[in-house]
Short mmCIF file of C-alpha atoms in Angstrom, two decimals:
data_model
loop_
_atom_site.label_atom_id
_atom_site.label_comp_id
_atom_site.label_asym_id
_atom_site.label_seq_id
_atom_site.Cartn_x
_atom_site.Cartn_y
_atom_site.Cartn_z
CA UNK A 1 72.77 8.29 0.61
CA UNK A 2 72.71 8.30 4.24
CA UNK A 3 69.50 8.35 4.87
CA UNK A 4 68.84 5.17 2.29
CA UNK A 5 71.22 3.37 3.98
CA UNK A 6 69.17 3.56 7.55
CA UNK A 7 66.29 1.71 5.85
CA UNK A 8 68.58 -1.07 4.40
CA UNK A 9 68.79 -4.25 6.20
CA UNK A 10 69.35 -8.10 5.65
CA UNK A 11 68.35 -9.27 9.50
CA UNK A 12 65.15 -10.94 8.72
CA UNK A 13 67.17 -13.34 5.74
CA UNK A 14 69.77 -13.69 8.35
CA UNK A 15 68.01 -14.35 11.71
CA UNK A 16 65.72 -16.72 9.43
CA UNK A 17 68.33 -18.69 7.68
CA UNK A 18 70.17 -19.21 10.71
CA UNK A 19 67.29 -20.78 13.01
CA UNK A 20 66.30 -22.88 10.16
CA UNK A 21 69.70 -24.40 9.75
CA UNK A 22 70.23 -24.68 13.31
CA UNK A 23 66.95 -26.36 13.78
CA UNK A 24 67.76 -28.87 10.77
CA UNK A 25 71.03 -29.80 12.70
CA UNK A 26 69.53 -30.78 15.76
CA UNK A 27 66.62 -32.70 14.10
CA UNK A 28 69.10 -34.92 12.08
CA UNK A 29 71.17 -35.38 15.03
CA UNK A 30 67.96 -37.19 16.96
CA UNK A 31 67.53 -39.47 14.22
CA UNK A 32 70.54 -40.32 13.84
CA UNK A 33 70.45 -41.15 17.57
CA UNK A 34 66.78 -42.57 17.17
CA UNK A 35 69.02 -45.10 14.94
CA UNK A 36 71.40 -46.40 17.02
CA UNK A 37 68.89 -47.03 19.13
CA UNK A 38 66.87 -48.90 17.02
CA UNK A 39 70.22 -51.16 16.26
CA UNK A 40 71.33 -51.51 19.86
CA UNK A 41 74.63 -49.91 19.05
CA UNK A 42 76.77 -48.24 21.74
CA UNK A 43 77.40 -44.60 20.11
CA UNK A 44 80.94 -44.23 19.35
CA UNK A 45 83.70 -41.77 18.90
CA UNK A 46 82.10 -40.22 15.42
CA UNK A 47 78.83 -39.81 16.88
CA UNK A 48 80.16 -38.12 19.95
CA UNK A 49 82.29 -35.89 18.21
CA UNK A 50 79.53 -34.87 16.01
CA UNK A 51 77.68 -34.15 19.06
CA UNK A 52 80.00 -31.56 20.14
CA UNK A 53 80.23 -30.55 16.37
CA UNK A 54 76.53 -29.82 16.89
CA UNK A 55 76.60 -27.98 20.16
CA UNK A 56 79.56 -25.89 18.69
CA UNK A 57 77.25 -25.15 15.67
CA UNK A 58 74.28 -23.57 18.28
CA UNK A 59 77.13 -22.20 19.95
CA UNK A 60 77.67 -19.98 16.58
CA UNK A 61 74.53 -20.11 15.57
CA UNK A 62 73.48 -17.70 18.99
CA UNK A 63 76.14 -16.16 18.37
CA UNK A 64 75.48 -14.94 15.14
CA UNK A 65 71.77 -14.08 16.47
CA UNK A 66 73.06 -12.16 18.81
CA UNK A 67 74.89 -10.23 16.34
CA UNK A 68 72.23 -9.41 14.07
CA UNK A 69 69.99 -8.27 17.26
CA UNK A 70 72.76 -5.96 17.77
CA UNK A 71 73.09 -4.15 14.38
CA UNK A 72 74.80 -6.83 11.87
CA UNK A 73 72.70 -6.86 8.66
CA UNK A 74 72.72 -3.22 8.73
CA UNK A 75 75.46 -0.08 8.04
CA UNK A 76 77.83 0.23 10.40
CA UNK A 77 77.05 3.98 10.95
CA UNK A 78 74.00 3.34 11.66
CA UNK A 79 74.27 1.33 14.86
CA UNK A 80 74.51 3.53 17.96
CA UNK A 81 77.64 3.01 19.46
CA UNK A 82 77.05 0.72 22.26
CA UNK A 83 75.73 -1.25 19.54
CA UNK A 84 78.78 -1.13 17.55
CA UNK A 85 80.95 -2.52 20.09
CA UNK A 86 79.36 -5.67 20.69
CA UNK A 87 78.64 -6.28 17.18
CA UNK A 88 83.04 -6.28 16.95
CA UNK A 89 83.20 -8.34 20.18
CA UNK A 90 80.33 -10.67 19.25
CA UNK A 91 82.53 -11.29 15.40
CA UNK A 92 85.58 -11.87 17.36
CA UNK A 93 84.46 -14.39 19.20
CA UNK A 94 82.64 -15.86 16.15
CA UNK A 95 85.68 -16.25 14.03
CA UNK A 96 88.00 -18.66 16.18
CA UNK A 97 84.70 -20.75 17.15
CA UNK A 98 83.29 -20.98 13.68
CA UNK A 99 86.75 -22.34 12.80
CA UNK A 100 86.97 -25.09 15.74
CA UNK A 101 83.43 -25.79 14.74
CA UNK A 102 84.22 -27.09 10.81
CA UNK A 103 87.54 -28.54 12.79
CA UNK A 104 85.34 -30.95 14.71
CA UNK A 105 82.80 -32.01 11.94
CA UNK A 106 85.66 -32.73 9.74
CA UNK A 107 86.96 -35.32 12.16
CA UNK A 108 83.42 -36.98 13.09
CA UNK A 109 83.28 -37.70 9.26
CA UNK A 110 86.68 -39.34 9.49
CA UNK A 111 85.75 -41.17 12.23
CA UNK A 112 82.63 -42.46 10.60
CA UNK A 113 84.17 -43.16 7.26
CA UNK A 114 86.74 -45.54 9.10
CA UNK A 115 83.87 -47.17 11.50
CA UNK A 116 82.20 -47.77 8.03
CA UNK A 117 85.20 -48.78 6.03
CA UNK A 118 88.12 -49.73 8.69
CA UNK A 119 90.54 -50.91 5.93
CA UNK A 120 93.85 -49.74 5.46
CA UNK A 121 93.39 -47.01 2.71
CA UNK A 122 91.00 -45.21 4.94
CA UNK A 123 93.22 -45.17 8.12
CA UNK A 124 95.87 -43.68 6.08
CA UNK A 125 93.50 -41.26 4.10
CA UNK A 126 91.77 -40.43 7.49
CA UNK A 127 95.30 -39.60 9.22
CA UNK A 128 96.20 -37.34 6.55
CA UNK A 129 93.49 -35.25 6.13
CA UNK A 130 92.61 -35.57 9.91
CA UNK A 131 96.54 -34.03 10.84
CA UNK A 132 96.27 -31.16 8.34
CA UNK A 133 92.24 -30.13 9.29
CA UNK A 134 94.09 -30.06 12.88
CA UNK A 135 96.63 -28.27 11.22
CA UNK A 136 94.40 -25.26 10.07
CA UNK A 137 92.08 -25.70 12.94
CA UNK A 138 95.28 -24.13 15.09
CA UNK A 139 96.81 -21.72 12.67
CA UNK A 140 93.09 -20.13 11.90
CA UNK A 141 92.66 -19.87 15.69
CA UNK A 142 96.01 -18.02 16.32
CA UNK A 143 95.62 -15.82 13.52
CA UNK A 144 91.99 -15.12 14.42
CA UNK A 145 92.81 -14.79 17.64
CA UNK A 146 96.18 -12.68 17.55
CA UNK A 147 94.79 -10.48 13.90
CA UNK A 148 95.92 -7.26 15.77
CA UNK A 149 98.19 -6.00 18.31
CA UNK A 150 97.40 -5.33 20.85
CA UNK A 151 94.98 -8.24 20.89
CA UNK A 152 92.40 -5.61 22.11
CA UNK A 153 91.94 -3.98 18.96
CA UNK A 154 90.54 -6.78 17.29
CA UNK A 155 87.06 -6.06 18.78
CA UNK A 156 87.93 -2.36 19.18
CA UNK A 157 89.21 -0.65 16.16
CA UNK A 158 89.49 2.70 17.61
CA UNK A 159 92.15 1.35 19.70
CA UNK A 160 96.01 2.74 18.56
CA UNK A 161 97.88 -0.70 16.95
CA UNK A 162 98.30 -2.65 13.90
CA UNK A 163 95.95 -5.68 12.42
CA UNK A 164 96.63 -8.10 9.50
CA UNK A 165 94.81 -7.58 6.66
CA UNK A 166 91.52 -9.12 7.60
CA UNK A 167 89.92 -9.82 4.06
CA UNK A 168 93.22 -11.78 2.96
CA UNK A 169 93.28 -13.61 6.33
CA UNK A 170 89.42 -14.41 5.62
CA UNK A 171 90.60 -15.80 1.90
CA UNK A 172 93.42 -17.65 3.64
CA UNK A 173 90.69 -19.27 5.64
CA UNK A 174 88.09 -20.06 3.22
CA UNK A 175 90.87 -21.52 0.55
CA UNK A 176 92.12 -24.70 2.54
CA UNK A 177 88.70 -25.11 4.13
CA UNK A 178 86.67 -25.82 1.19
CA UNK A 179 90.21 -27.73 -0.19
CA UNK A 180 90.06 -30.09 2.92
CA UNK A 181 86.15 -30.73 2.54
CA UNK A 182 86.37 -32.05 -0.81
CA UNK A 183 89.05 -34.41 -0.50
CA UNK A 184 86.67 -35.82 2.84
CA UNK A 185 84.42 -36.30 0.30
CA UNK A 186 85.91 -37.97 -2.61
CA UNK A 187 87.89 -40.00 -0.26
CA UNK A 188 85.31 -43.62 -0.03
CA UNK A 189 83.82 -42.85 -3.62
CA UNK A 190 87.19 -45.25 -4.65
CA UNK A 191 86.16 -48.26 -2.06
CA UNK A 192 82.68 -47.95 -2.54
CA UNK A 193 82.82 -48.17 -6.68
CA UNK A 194 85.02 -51.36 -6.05
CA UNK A 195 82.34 -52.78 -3.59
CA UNK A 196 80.71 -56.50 -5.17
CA UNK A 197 77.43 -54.73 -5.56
CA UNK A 198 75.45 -54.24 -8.73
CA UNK A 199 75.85 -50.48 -10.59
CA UNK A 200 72.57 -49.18 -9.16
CA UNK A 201 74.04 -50.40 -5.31
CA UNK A 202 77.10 -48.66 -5.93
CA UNK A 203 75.52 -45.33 -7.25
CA UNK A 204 72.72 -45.48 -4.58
CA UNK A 205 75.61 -45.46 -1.89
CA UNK A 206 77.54 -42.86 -3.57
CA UNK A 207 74.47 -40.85 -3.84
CA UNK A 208 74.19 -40.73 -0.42
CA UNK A 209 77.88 -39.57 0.92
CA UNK A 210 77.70 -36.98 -2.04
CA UNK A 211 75.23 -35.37 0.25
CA UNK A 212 77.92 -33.89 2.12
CA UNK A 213 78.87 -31.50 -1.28
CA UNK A 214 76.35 -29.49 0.25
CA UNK A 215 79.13 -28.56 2.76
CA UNK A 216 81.14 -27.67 -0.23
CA UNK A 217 78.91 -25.73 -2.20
CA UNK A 218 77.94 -23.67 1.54
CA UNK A 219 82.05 -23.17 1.84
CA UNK A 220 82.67 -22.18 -1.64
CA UNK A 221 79.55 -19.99 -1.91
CA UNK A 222 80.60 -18.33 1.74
CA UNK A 223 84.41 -17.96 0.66
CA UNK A 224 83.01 -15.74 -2.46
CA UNK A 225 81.29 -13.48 0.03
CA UNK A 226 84.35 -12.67 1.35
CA UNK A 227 85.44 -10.35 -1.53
CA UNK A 228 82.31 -7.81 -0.46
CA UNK A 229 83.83 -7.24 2.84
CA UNK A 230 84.73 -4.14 3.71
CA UNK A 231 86.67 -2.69 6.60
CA UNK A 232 84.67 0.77 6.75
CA UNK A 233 81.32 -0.99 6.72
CA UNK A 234 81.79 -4.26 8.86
CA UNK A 235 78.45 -4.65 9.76
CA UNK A 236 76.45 -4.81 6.60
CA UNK A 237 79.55 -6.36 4.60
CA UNK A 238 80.02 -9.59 7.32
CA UNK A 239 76.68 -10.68 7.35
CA UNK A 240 76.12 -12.65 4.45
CA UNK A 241 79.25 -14.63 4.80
CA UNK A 242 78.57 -15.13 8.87
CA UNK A 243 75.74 -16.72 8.46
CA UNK A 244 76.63 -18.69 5.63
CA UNK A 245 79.33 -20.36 7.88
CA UNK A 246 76.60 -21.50 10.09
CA UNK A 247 74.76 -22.62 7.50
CA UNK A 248 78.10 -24.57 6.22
CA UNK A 249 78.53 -25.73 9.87
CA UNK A 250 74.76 -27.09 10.15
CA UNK A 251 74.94 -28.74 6.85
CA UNK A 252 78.06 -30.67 7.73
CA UNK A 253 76.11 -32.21 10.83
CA UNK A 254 73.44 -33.25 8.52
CA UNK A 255 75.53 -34.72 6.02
CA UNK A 256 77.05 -36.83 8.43
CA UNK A 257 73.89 -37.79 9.91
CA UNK A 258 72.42 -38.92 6.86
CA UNK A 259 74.25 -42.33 5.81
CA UNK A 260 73.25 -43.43 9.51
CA UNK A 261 69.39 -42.93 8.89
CA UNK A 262 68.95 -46.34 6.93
CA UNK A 263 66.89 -48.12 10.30
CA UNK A 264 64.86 -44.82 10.16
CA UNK A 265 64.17 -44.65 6.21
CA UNK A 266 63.17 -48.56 6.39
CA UNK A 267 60.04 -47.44 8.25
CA UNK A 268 58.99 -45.56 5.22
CA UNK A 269 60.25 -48.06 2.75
CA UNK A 270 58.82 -51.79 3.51
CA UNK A 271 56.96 -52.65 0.65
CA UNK A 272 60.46 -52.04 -1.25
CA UNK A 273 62.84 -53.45 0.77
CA UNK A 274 61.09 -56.37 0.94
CA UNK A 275 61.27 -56.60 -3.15
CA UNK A 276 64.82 -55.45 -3.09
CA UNK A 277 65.55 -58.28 -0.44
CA UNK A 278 63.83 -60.86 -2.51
CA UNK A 279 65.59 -60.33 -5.46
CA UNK A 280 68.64 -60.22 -3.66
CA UNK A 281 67.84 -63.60 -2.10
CA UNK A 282 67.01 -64.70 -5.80
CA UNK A 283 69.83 -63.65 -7.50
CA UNK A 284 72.17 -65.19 -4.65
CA UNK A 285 70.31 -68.78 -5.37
CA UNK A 286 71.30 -68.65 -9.13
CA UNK A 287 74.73 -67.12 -9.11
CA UNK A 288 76.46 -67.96 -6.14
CA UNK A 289 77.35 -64.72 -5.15
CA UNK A 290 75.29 -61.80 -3.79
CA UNK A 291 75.82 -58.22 -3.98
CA UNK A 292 76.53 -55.80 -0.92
CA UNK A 293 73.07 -55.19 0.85
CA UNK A 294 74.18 -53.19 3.43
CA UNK A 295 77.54 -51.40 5.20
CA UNK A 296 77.18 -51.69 8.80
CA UNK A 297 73.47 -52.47 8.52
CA UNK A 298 72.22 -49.90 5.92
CA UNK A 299 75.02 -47.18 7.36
CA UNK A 300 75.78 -46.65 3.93
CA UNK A 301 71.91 -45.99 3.27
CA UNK A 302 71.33 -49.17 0.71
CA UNK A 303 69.03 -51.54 2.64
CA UNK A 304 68.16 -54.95 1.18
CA UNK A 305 67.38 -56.80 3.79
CA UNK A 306 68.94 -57.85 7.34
CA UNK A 307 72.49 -58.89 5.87
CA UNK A 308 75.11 -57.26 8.17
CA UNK A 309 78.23 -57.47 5.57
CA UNK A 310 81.89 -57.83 7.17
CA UNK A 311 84.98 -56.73 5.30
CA UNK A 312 88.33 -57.70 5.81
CA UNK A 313 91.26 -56.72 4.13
CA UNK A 314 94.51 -58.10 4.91
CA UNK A 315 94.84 -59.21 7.99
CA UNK A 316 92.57 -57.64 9.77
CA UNK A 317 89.32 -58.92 9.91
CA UNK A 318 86.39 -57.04 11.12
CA UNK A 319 82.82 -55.83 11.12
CA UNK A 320 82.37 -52.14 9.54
CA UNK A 321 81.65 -50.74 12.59
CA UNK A 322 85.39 -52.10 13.88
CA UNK A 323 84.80 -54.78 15.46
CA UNK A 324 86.22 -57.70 15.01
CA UNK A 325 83.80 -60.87 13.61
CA UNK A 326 85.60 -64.23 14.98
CA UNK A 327 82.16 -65.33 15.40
CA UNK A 328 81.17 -65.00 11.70
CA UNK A 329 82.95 -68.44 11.38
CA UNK A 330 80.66 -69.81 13.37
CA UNK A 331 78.12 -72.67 12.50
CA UNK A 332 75.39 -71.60 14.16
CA UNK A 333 74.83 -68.01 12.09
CA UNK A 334 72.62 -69.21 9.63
CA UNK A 335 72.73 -67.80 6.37
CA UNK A 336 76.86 -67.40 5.40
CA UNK A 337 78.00 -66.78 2.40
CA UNK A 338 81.64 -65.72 1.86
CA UNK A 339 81.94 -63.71 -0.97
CA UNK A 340 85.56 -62.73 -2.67
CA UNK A 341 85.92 -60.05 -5.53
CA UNK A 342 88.81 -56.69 -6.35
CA UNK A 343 90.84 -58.12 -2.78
CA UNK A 344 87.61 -57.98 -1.00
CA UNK A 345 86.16 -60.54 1.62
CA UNK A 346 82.75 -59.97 2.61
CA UNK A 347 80.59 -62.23 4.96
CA UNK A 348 76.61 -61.95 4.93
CA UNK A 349 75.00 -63.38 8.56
CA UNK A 350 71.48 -62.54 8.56
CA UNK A 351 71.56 -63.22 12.47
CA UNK A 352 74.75 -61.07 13.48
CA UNK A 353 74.11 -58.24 15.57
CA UNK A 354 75.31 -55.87 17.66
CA UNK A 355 73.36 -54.84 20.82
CA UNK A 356 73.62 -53.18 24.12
#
């Protein structure tokens, strides 16, 4: 049985899935930058947050190479002993900064949902599930980082002490994190379905935020690795679910890159934006009222045209990106149209626009 085991290994799927994920991450990231720039808007607290989501995510992501160059993937017992030990150190430190990592790409999502949508059901919504991620973002670091006493034997098992039960701490984990993710994610599908914007706009937008169940479906599918962990056998039993939770980690940056890539995917897409806009123009003519062409100029990846579209609810009144739009009032913007529907206000100003 032994001698099987030395010839099993999972390094090449894990050193492969990781690099490609990490790679991903940083390629959506620069477009997503590309776009701003191509808007002339100042980045603001989402984007730099998901910056440092993204260097967080390499951060893992190395780490987890460097695991797998030191044995992970394999059997424990067959990784000299040298190897062993930094294999336990390199997973201890993995743990507490895989957790911080999903911590901070859970609030650059917040933050963009509310720069999208700054109405008072988001600010609520994002203050909720923004205290409890912060919540489990410090109780998964202290347990992570105090799992055994002394604190030593957490990356060196033949140490005398006491640890936690490590698989049910890992199922403590995984249970609120994929919890937390969906409720980011169902949280706009409400405003967005209320939107003055024909079915097809309303799906289209939808479509794109539901991106982000990737994240879900990487946290669920990594949470049922858990159960093949094994305490006698860390090496080969971790590996799987590591690496899935930089996979998780790199989808979540992508996910919230994507809604911000409309400037980008316009490029590609004259010949039917200039249709869509058309018709939009069209129907606006014969009805008197126009549907929602874009959310912070195609941030919610639906772009018909060069309509910037304000919404105010209450009493405050301001641009999606949350600013405020005294000037929409103004005579000069050719182009206004107020439009009123479901306690909405939205003003369309072809000429409004944001630069550096």
């Amino acid at each position: 049985m032994a001698s099987s085991d030395a010839h099993e290994s999972t390094q090449p799927k894990q050193r492969i899935t990781t690099i490609i994920f990490a790679v991903l991450a940083i390629f959506f990231l620069a477009l997503r930058l590309v776009a701003r720039g191509m808007k002339h808007v100042h980045l603001g607290a989402d984007d730099w947050t998901l910056i440092l989501g993204l260097i967080f995510t390499l951060i893992i992501a190395g780490i987890n190479l460097a695991c797998i160059e030191y044995g992970m993937g394999t059997h424990t017992h067959t990784i000299p002993p040298e190897g062993q030990s930094m294999v336990f150190k390199l997973i201890y430190a993995f743990e507490p900064l895989y957790i911080t990592t999903a911590g901070i790409i859970k609030f650059a999502v917040l933050l963009m949902y509310y720069r999208i949508f700054p109405v008072r059901f988001i600010k609520i919504g994002g203050l909720i599930l923004g205290g409890t991620t912060l919540a489990w973002v410090i109780a998964m670091d202290f347990l992570a980082l105090f799992q055994c006493w002394p604190i030593a034997k957490g990356f060196n098992p033949m140490l005398p002490g006491h640890c936690i039960v490590l698989k049910g701490a890992l199922i403590g984990n995984g249970v609120p994190n994929f919890v937390i993710d969906i409720c980011i994610l169902a949280m706009p599908a409400k405003l967005i379905w209320g939107l003055q914007a024909s079915l097809w706009q309303r799906v289209s937008i939808i479509c794109v935020f539901l991106t982000g169940s990737f994240v879900v479906i990487a946290s669920i599918y990594r949470f049922s690795l858990i159960f093949i962990f094994d305490i006698t056998d860390v090496a080969w039993t971790i590996a799987d679910a590591q690496t899935w939770c930089v996979v998780e980690s790199a989808a979540g940056v992508i996910s919230a890159c994507l809604p911000t890539l409309a400037p980008i995917v316009k490029i590609f897409t004259k010949g039917v934006v200039s249709t869509a806009r058309s018709l939009s123009k069209s129907n606006l003519t014969q009805s008197g009222t126009a549907a929602l062409s874009q959310v912070d100029a195609g941030e919610a990846g639906l772009i018909c045209g060069e309509n910037k579209v304000t919404i105010t609810a209450g009493d405050s009144r301001r641009h999606s990106n949350g600013n405020y739009a005294m000037g929409d009032m103004n005579p000069n913007n050719r182009g206004s149209s107020h439009l009123k529907g479901k306690g909405w206000t939205m003003i369309s100003t072809e000429t409004d626009r944001e630069s550096t």
